C-alpha cells in the first residue's frame, strides 16, 4: 500500500467544542461523519479508514473538503492508480483484523502501509469504478425513495 499512495496518514485532532451539528465542513472520524466544523484539513478525494474503536478497519470513500480526525486514516492513491478503486478494494480486505490485540482495537498506519495489494492497470480500475459507482448511486437513490415512502 505504501508504494501506491500519495498519502497514507492519520488525520489531526480536533476539540469536541469545535464539532457541532452545523458548519461549513464535515468532520470524519473512524466511524464516518462525526459532525461539522468551520475549518478543514483535507481537500480532494480519499479513502477514510477507521483507525480506532469498534469500527476499526471501516472503509469509506470521500470526495470534497472536510476535517479528518486522528481516528481516521486518510488514504490517497498516487497518479498511477484510482483512489475510488482503492476504496472498493480496501472494503473487501477485512482491515479490522489488522488491529492490535488490546482492549481498544487500533489500526496503525504502518500496518496498513505494509498490506500487499495487486492493482490492475488504470484503465481497468476506471472501468470497474464506473460500474460499481453507478450501482452505489442506484442503491442510494432507492434508499432515499424508501425513506420518502416510509415517511
GROMACS .gro file of C-alpha atoms in nm:
model
  151
    1UNK     CA    1   0.000   0.000   0.000
    2UNK     CA    2   0.271   0.244   0.095
    3UNK     CA    3   0.419   0.226  -0.256
    4UNK     CA    4   0.096   0.317  -0.435
    5UNK     CA    5  -0.025   0.600  -0.212
    6UNK     CA    6   0.048   0.970  -0.232
    7UNK     CA    7  -0.091   0.999   0.122
    8UNK     CA    8  -0.133   0.740   0.391
    9UNK     CA    9  -0.159   0.909   0.730
   10UNK     CA   10  -0.387   0.978   1.023
   11UNK     CA   11  -0.595   1.292   1.039
   12UNK     CA   12  -0.548   1.552   1.313
   13UNK     CA   13  -0.711   1.602   1.649
   14UNK     CA   14  -1.000   1.844   1.689
   15UNK     CA   15  -1.154   1.975   2.009
   16UNK     CA   16  -1.505   1.845   2.076
   17UNK     CA   17  -1.632   2.203   2.116
   18UNK     CA   18  -1.522   2.270   1.757
   19UNK     CA   19  -1.757   1.997   1.628
   20UNK     CA   20  -2.129   2.070   1.608
   21UNK     CA   21  -2.443   1.985   1.414
   22UNK     CA   22  -2.372   2.268   1.170
   23UNK     CA   23  -2.069   2.416   1.000
   24UNK     CA   24  -1.904   2.456   0.663
   25UNK     CA   25  -1.714   2.127   0.659
   26UNK     CA   26  -1.799   1.772   0.760
   27UNK     CA   27  -1.581   1.611   1.028
   28UNK     CA   28  -1.487   1.249   0.960
   29UNK     CA   29  -1.360   1.012   1.226
   30UNK     CA   30  -1.318   0.638   1.248
   31UNK     CA   31  -1.688   0.567   1.201
   32UNK     CA   32  -1.763   0.824   0.935
   33UNK     CA   33  -1.940   1.158   0.977
   34UNK     CA   34  -1.899   1.293   1.330
   35UNK     CA   35  -2.044   1.642   1.283
   36UNK     CA   36  -1.943   1.972   1.123
   37UNK     CA   37  -1.686   2.244   1.179
   38UNK     CA   38  -1.573   2.573   1.028
   39UNK     CA   39  -1.219   2.458   0.943
   40UNK     CA   40  -1.086   2.189   0.713
   41UNK     CA   41  -0.763   1.993   0.684
   42UNK     CA   42  -0.835   1.793   0.368
   43UNK     CA   43  -0.946   1.873   0.014
   44UNK     CA   44  -0.971   1.618  -0.263
   45UNK     CA   45  -1.057   1.252  -0.286
   46UNK     CA   46  -0.957   0.985  -0.038
   47UNK     CA   47  -1.040   0.663   0.137
   48UNK     CA   48  -1.121   0.710   0.506
   49UNK     CA   49  -1.031   0.405   0.715
   50UNK     CA   50  -1.141   0.378   1.078
   51UNK     CA   51  -0.829   0.365   1.293
   52UNK     CA   52  -0.962   0.303   1.644
   53UNK     CA   53  -1.251   0.153   1.835
   54UNK     CA   54  -1.531  -0.081   1.742
   55UNK     CA   55  -1.532   0.034   1.380
   56UNK     CA   56  -1.159  -0.011   1.329
   57UNK     CA   57  -1.098  -0.102   0.965
   58UNK     CA   58  -1.425   0.055   0.846
   59UNK     CA   59  -1.377   0.189   0.489
   60UNK     CA   60  -1.546   0.492   0.328
   61UNK     CA   61  -1.483   0.686   0.009
   62UNK     CA   62  -1.484   1.066   0.038
   63UNK     CA   63  -1.459   1.346  -0.216
   64UNK     CA   64  -1.471   1.714  -0.124
   65UNK     CA   65  -1.340   1.927   0.161
   66UNK     CA   66  -1.354   1.814   0.523
   67UNK     CA   67  -1.178   1.782   0.854
   68UNK     CA   68  -1.026   1.435   0.906
   69UNK     CA   69  -0.972   1.344   1.271
   70UNK     CA   70  -0.695   1.141   1.431
   71UNK     CA   71  -0.932   0.843   1.448
   72UNK     CA   72  -0.924   0.808   1.070
   73UNK     CA   73  -0.651   0.704   0.828
   74UNK     CA   74  -0.659   0.911   0.510
   75UNK     CA   75  -0.556   0.711   0.203
   76UNK     CA   76  -0.496   0.875  -0.137
   77UNK     CA   77  -0.375   0.675  -0.435
   78UNK     CA   78  -0.094   0.818  -0.643
   79UNK     CA   79  -0.147   0.941  -1.000
   80UNK     CA   80  -0.100   0.589  -1.143
   81UNK     CA   81  -0.397   0.448  -0.952
   82UNK     CA   82  -0.761   0.525  -0.876
   83UNK     CA   83  -0.846   0.626  -0.520
   84UNK     CA   84  -1.208   0.521  -0.574
   85UNK     CA   85  -1.098   0.177  -0.697
   86UNK     CA   86  -0.871   0.151  -0.394
   87UNK     CA   87  -1.171   0.223  -0.168
   88UNK     CA   88  -1.363  -0.067  -0.322
   89UNK     CA   89  -1.060  -0.296  -0.287
   90UNK     CA   90  -0.991  -0.199   0.075
   91UNK     CA   91  -1.356  -0.256   0.166
   92UNK     CA   92  -1.310  -0.626   0.078
   93UNK     CA   93  -0.996  -0.676   0.289
   94UNK     CA   94  -1.138  -0.705   0.645
   95UNK     CA   95  -0.892  -0.444   0.769
   96UNK     CA   96  -1.023  -0.471   1.125
   97UNK     CA   97  -0.823  -0.794   1.153
   98UNK     CA   98  -0.505  -0.583   1.144
   99UNK     CA   99  -0.588  -0.410   1.472
  100UNK     CA  100  -0.361  -0.459   1.769
  101UNK     CA  101  -0.474  -0.705   2.032
  102UNK     CA  102  -0.584  -0.478   2.315
  103UNK     CA  103  -0.899  -0.364   2.493
  104UNK     CA  104  -0.933  -0.078   2.243
  105UNK     CA  105  -0.882  -0.205   1.885
  106UNK     CA  106  -0.647   0.009   1.677
  107UNK     CA  107  -0.516   0.002   1.322
  108UNK     CA  108  -0.176   0.158   1.270
  109UNK     CA  109  -0.079   0.345   0.957
  110UNK     CA  110   0.235   0.131   0.949
  111UNK     CA  111   0.034  -0.194   0.944
  112UNK     CA  112  -0.188  -0.059   0.667
  113UNK     CA  113   0.109   0.061   0.463
  114UNK     CA  114   0.258  -0.291   0.465
  115UNK     CA  115  -0.051  -0.454   0.312
  116UNK     CA  116   0.014  -0.606  -0.027
  117UNK     CA  117  -0.242  -0.515  -0.291
  118UNK     CA  118  -0.249  -0.616  -0.655
  119UNK     CA  119  -0.395  -0.347  -0.877
  120UNK     CA  120  -0.482  -0.386  -1.244
  121UNK     CA  121  -0.394  -0.113  -1.492
  122UNK     CA  122  -0.559   0.227  -1.450
  123UNK     CA  123  -0.792   0.173  -1.749
  124UNK     CA  124  -0.943  -0.134  -1.585
  125UNK     CA  125  -0.965   0.044  -1.249
  126UNK     CA  126  -1.159   0.330  -1.410
  127UNK     CA  127  -1.399   0.093  -1.591
  128UNK     CA  128  -1.465  -0.100  -1.269
  129UNK     CA  129  -1.527   0.224  -1.079
  130UNK     CA  130  -1.777   0.336  -1.346
  131UNK     CA  131  -1.982   0.020  -1.296
  132UNK     CA  132  -1.955   0.000  -0.916
  133UNK     CA  133  -2.023   0.369  -0.856
  134UNK     CA  134  -2.331   0.353  -1.082
  135UNK     CA  135  -2.459   0.069  -0.863
  136UNK     CA  136  -2.380   0.271  -0.549
  137UNK     CA  137  -2.575   0.567  -0.692
  138UNK     CA  138  -2.873   0.344  -0.768
  139UNK     CA  139  -2.868   0.196  -0.417
  140UNK     CA  140  -2.856   0.545  -0.265
  141UNK     CA  141  -3.149   0.657  -0.481
  142UNK     CA  142  -3.353   0.351  -0.382
  143UNK     CA  143  -3.277   0.417  -0.013
  144UNK     CA  144  -3.395   0.778  -0.048
  145UNK     CA  145  -3.715   0.660  -0.220
  146UNK     CA  146  -3.775   0.405   0.057
  147UNK     CA  147  -3.720   0.670   0.325
  148UNK     CA  148  -3.959   0.904   0.145
  149UNK     CA  149  -4.227   0.633   0.116
  150UNK     CA  150  -4.184   0.535   0.483
  151UNK     CA  151  -4.231   0.899   0.590
   0.00000   0.00000   0.00000
